[in-house]
């Protein structure tokens, strides 16, 4: 019945007015009791929790403190089945009402659970980190977080190597390292952990601790933070073979040639992150770690396993130093990078002869490894960006070719015989490596080529390549067989450029047989289509043969021939293009279409481009899609005249009926627009009508037209330009912020950040198209922007912060940053002193994400030389290649510093005075004694004695626990102070007989209202206007401890609980020797039996005194959870403290200065109020009661 009632109320709760009425009826006390009394996940508890979540969703400002204390107690008790759900509810509450969460110690619980080791809470770590990061964003919510104290909770496990249990120690280390990585994925976390002495500095200092396991975890964490691939155990990162992973035959998956022209947003973040760790002396710590590993490996007592681990750590450290040096060379300004690259400590150890020779040798080895690794990184980075190998290797090959060109005939004839081509007909006995050397070297000389042709050297190789011989064409398509195709293409390329070779190709049956193969495929498919039969599967171009054999490489040979005028002439003579045309659009043979498109050469105008244009208009959607994707490869391969014929074909593709084809074409045009020639050609095609129908991507591409004078004139026609300017001033500049922050958040996602191949080069977040950024690229656009006075509007949003929201501020910063991308825009910003304004915000802003947004804008200013000089005049250095700006003197800069704040949720400040809150009982009365014992339940030291004394008083003076007035004081104490969940349940059961007759309702209501002066009791600290409490409801919220509901319903519910739980409890006589769960069951059984007895007696209407005596004839049993509940590790911290619960002197209502609280207990003090309650923002009631 209770569950149904709560569900009904929850469904009815849709407005704040309903919650307010529920508060006036004191219903939240009933909700709290229903949520806490049972330790099973009953329907009643679940409905109570759902109602609490509903209140948080509808109006979190109206939730009482008693409910929050209940959530905190449940979330801190790991044995409760609803602990995880309660923790999620607490996260939701703290996000929308952090003031209430802080005064109830809820925020401290969130920080503690970040390093919590309970398995089913590990998945909540990311949600906890996000919540805590959000609360540190602005000064309004940051005032509820203790300065440095909470960050110290995260860093403490990394500095603790004294934990005796290895498994528990490693779990805490891993949890802390994961938390660090997640915190550093935001500007707020980066700035907070950079400015705190317990943040980044703690990680660097932890590297000096003598623990191999901890050092390995920290190195892996640093690899993850900087998005560097961790070296494998069995790999050699210093080998020259390391660079070979870039080499690939797939020339159609090239990186964008214009990607470096766009501003990579992550570069700014990575530069700030790297600068933070450098200022924390990370390189010094890594060099020291290298020296310690090398010296420890020489100790005799080290085992082989320890030595192997140390070698791995030494290897990881060297790779990390090399990667960070390469990253700093890419991102940091030149002066900062120059100071870092010298590595003075390492070089000093390597060249000094006054030190230990072993240390000098080890340092020299490290320097050698770093030099080798730097060479590998520079080589592979150049290959990844250009798709070309090292030019030094090209020079070596050039010298070798000159030597081969000048060999004599005798040497040539000897090498031709050594290939076995002239001696044997079996191709497997031929020396193919020597054949390749001859083709690349001596045969490049026309004289030597003619000599080889006369000796039938070419004829035998072409005979091997003929399709009908089934020698080459029937071979399986494997990597080892690719050498035949490579050498064949080299020979054909050489033959086409040689008159003697072209004559050989005309006379040989090689090309005619290839033409016949294509002809047979066309005829077979046409016949099968007409007769509705299956074509012969033994033909060379059948689907299985193309998939499994070398027959597919005939398309590569055709592509080699199409790369020259002479080769195209040979193809025309054999009519090969006449057969390729129908194959390229053949239904059901998309594999052949793809092979044709990807292998033909398109640098020469003619048949190849006509064939591609035909494929782009094929009936098959798949063919059109593949052909459109091929256009991207051609753009990145820098095909001749792509700006003319390529852009023309792509403009036609964006009108395709298939949206996928059109979107791919639009994306290629957007990439092509990075090149001036392509953009001018696109403007000349006038595709504005089509682009406007393609949503935001189409409009963004159209906006890019404004960066060219021709495009500005084209778009100056009304109404596009006028309407867009007004939209960007009013709405679009905010939409831009939301879009770009969503992309950054996606890049910070775990799947991208922790992927095995996530290197610094392939995770890019390019800056999206901004209207003002494109507009200022031309003189006409700057004049229009100056005339519109939009820049003044954005400056005004930053100068007058009270009139703008945080989102509008960030939008204004992005607008100013994009305006400063060009030299003309910089001059426009100087007219309004906007650059100085951005620098002022980045140094002084209390909103931490605003600092990161300003850094993005400063990076955009570096695009022009004028912007670079302007920033330099203000003391900021820039790296124009990566568009990064950082202060020259970071020690004196406040960019990565959090403005000082003071903790405003101290219990002593925000809680009422005990003298004004609690009723003063006579000093030696039973009521005073009971209240003192209840207060002692909050301290784990006095818990056992307090429980025994309360049991004794329950047995000797049961009438005292029937007092509604005393029960009211106990509930008030539970609301204001921290009680563990078993203690709260114990108190509910002690006062179970307080609800005897309906007449007590009036008594409870009359005595429950606490009249506290307004200036002394304000449990809801001020927050932002959107979340601040309403003045109309504040007084009612402060009286949430009054009770006015149907106690007959509560008594019936208790009877129902007793009936359902009696079958599961053990006999009360054996409770003293039972486990913790059975002890608690015995206690519950006792209290619930009492309630059941009271209910049954009430139906017969006996005297109330008989009801009381009968119910108290039972023996109370102490919950074992209260005596030995598991404790959560609590780190010593800097924050507000409280006096020990046993003290009797009231504490003055002043805020204690920062330092260790006098009442701070050990880690075991987290049992019933001594750990996470005392010294963490909540005082003990025992210290303030007389």
Short mmCIF file of C-alpha atoms in Angstrom, two decimals, residues 674-853:
data_model
loop_
_atom_site.label_atom_id
_atom_site.label_comp_id
_atom_site.label_asym_id
_atom_site.label_seq_id
_atom_site.Cartn_x
_atom_site.Cartn_y
_atom_site.Cartn_z
CA UNK A 674 41.19 24.56 -49.40
CA UNK A 675 43.03 25.11 -52.70
CA UNK A 676 42.54 28.51 -54.31
CA UNK A 677 42.29 27.18 -57.87
CA UNK A 678 39.60 24.67 -56.95
CA UNK A 679 37.66 27.25 -54.96
CA UNK A 680 37.74 29.76 -57.81
CA UNK A 681 36.62 27.04 -60.22
CA UNK A 682 33.79 26.06 -57.87
CA UNK A 683 32.63 29.67 -57.59
CA UNK A 684 32.57 29.87 -61.35
CA UNK A 685 30.22 26.86 -61.53
CA UNK A 686 27.53 28.80 -59.51
CA UNK A 687 26.27 25.82 -57.44
CA UNK A 688 24.47 28.02 -54.87
CA UNK A 689 20.98 26.63 -55.48
CA UNK A 690 22.09 23.04 -54.96
CA UNK A 691 24.23 23.86 -51.93
CA UNK A 692 21.38 25.68 -50.17
CA UNK A 693 19.28 22.51 -50.38
CA UNK A 694 21.97 20.37 -48.65
CA UNK A 695 21.56 21.74 -45.15
CA UNK A 696 24.32 23.11 -42.97
CA UNK A 697 27.26 21.42 -44.81
CA UNK A 698 26.10 22.95 -48.08
CA UNK A 699 25.68 26.37 -46.52
CA UNK A 700 29.13 26.13 -44.92
CA UNK A 701 30.68 25.44 -48.31
CA UNK A 702 28.76 28.34 -49.78
CA UNK A 703 30.02 30.54 -46.94
CA UNK A 704 33.58 29.73 -47.91
CA UNK A 705 32.96 31.59 -51.16
CA UNK A 706 33.25 34.80 -49.12
CA UNK A 707 37.00 34.25 -48.72
CA UNK A 708 37.52 35.12 -52.41
CA UNK A 709 36.67 38.42 -54.03
CA UNK A 710 34.77 36.69 -56.83
CA UNK A 711 32.78 34.73 -54.29
CA UNK A 712 31.97 37.82 -52.23
CA UNK A 713 30.66 39.58 -55.31
CA UNK A 714 28.64 36.53 -56.26
CA UNK A 715 27.03 36.25 -52.81
CA UNK A 716 26.56 39.99 -52.37
CA UNK A 717 23.28 39.66 -54.20
CA UNK A 718 20.40 39.86 -51.74
CA UNK A 719 19.14 38.28 -49.69
CA UNK A 720 21.79 35.63 -48.77
CA UNK A 721 24.56 37.84 -47.36
CA UNK A 722 22.28 40.15 -45.40
CA UNK A 723 20.25 37.32 -43.90
CA UNK A 724 23.35 35.30 -42.97
CA UNK A 725 24.98 38.24 -41.23
CA UNK A 726 21.91 38.80 -39.09
CA UNK A 727 21.63 35.09 -38.26
CA UNK A 728 25.27 34.88 -37.21
CA UNK A 729 24.92 37.94 -35.02
CA UNK A 730 21.84 36.65 -33.23
CA UNK A 731 21.90 32.83 -33.20
CA UNK A 732 24.51 31.15 -35.35
CA UNK A 733 27.49 32.30 -33.30
CA UNK A 734 26.05 30.30 -30.38
CA UNK A 735 25.27 27.30 -32.57
CA UNK A 736 28.89 27.38 -33.72
CA UNK A 737 30.07 27.01 -30.10
CA UNK A 738 27.79 24.05 -29.51
CA UNK A 739 28.95 22.29 -32.66
CA UNK A 740 32.65 22.77 -32.12
CA UNK A 741 32.50 21.82 -28.44
CA UNK A 742 30.61 18.66 -29.38
CA UNK A 743 33.42 17.77 -31.80
CA UNK A 744 36.04 18.41 -29.15
CA UNK A 745 34.13 16.28 -26.68
CA UNK A 746 33.93 13.50 -29.25
CA UNK A 747 37.69 13.70 -29.75
CA UNK A 748 38.16 13.47 -25.99
CA UNK A 749 35.98 10.36 -25.94
CA UNK A 750 37.50 7.17 -24.55
CA UNK A 751 37.17 5.17 -27.76
CA UNK A 752 39.16 7.73 -29.75
CA UNK A 753 41.59 8.68 -27.01
CA UNK A 754 42.60 5.17 -26.01
CA UNK A 755 42.60 3.47 -29.41
CA UNK A 756 45.76 1.53 -30.16
CA UNK A 757 46.60 3.62 -33.23
CA UNK A 758 45.66 7.01 -31.80
CA UNK A 759 48.83 8.96 -32.48
CA UNK A 760 49.35 12.68 -32.41
CA UNK A 761 48.99 12.94 -36.19
CA UNK A 762 45.70 11.20 -36.90
CA UNK A 763 43.35 12.69 -34.29
CA UNK A 764 42.39 16.04 -35.78
CA UNK A 765 39.55 18.40 -34.94
CA UNK A 766 39.61 21.03 -37.69
CA UNK A 767 38.05 24.38 -37.01
CA UNK A 768 34.61 24.53 -38.65
CA UNK A 769 33.62 27.23 -41.10
CA UNK A 770 32.84 30.52 -39.41
CA UNK A 771 31.00 33.26 -41.28
CA UNK A 772 33.13 36.10 -39.92
CA UNK A 773 36.33 34.16 -40.45
CA UNK A 774 35.58 33.86 -44.16
CA UNK A 775 34.22 37.38 -44.46
CA UNK A 776 37.42 39.10 -43.29
CA UNK A 777 39.57 37.38 -45.94
CA UNK A 778 38.72 40.11 -48.45
CA UNK A 779 38.88 43.89 -48.30
CA UNK A 780 35.20 44.13 -49.24
CA UNK A 781 34.26 41.76 -46.43
CA UNK A 782 36.19 43.75 -43.82
CA UNK A 783 34.47 46.92 -44.96
CA UNK A 784 31.08 45.27 -44.63
CA UNK A 785 31.91 43.95 -41.14
CA UNK A 786 33.08 47.38 -40.02
CA UNK A 787 29.91 48.94 -41.36
CA UNK A 788 27.62 46.37 -39.68
CA UNK A 789 29.16 47.01 -36.20
CA UNK A 790 28.87 43.30 -35.37
CA UNK A 791 32.35 43.29 -33.87
CA UNK A 792 31.31 46.00 -31.42
CA UNK A 793 28.41 43.78 -30.38
CA UNK A 794 30.67 40.82 -29.59
CA UNK A 795 33.11 43.02 -27.69
CA UNK A 796 30.22 44.39 -25.70
CA UNK A 797 29.18 40.85 -24.71
CA UNK A 798 32.61 40.37 -23.15
CA UNK A 799 32.99 43.82 -21.61
CA UNK A 800 29.54 43.67 -19.98
CA UNK A 801 29.43 40.11 -18.60
CA UNK A 802 26.30 40.70 -16.51
CA UNK A 803 24.25 41.05 -19.68
CA UNK A 804 25.45 37.84 -21.35
CA UNK A 805 25.49 34.15 -20.58
CA UNK A 806 28.56 31.91 -20.54
CA UNK A 807 27.54 30.45 -23.88
CA UNK A 808 27.26 33.89 -25.44
CA UNK A 809 30.69 34.81 -24.08
CA UNK A 810 32.29 31.76 -25.64
CA UNK A 811 30.47 32.47 -28.90
CA UNK A 812 31.80 36.03 -28.89
CA UNK A 813 35.35 34.78 -28.27
CA UNK A 814 35.11 32.33 -31.17
CA UNK A 815 33.80 35.12 -33.41
CA UNK A 816 36.65 37.44 -32.45
CA UNK A 817 39.17 34.62 -32.92
CA UNK A 818 37.93 33.84 -36.42
CA UNK A 819 37.97 37.52 -37.33
CA UNK A 820 41.64 37.61 -36.32
CA UNK A 821 42.58 34.77 -38.71
CA UNK A 822 43.67 37.22 -41.41
CA UNK A 823 45.89 40.26 -41.49
CA UNK A 824 42.92 42.44 -42.36
CA UNK A 825 40.97 41.00 -39.44
CA UNK A 826 43.84 41.70 -37.01
CA UNK A 827 43.84 45.35 -37.99
CA UNK A 828 40.08 45.42 -37.48
CA UNK A 829 40.49 43.92 -33.98
CA UNK A 830 43.15 46.48 -33.10
CA UNK A 831 40.64 49.24 -33.73
CA UNK A 832 38.55 47.92 -30.83
CA UNK A 833 41.44 46.63 -28.67
CA UNK A 834 39.84 43.18 -28.84
CA UNK A 835 43.14 41.28 -28.62
CA UNK A 836 43.97 42.93 -25.31
CA UNK A 837 40.49 42.04 -24.09
CA UNK A 838 40.98 38.35 -24.96
CA UNK A 839 44.34 38.34 -23.16
CA UNK A 840 42.73 39.93 -20.12
CA UNK A 841 40.04 37.25 -20.03
CA UNK A 842 42.49 34.38 -20.43
CA UNK A 843 44.48 35.64 -17.45
CA UNK A 844 41.69 36.67 -15.08
CA UNK A 845 38.52 34.74 -15.95
CA UNK A 846 36.93 32.79 -13.10
CA UNK A 847 35.08 30.60 -15.61
CA UNK A 848 37.73 28.01 -16.48
CA UNK A 849 36.30 26.84 -19.85
CA UNK A 850 36.40 30.48 -20.91
CA UNK A 851 40.19 30.40 -20.55
CA UNK A 852 40.43 27.45 -22.92
CA UNK A 853 38.20 29.17 -25.46
#
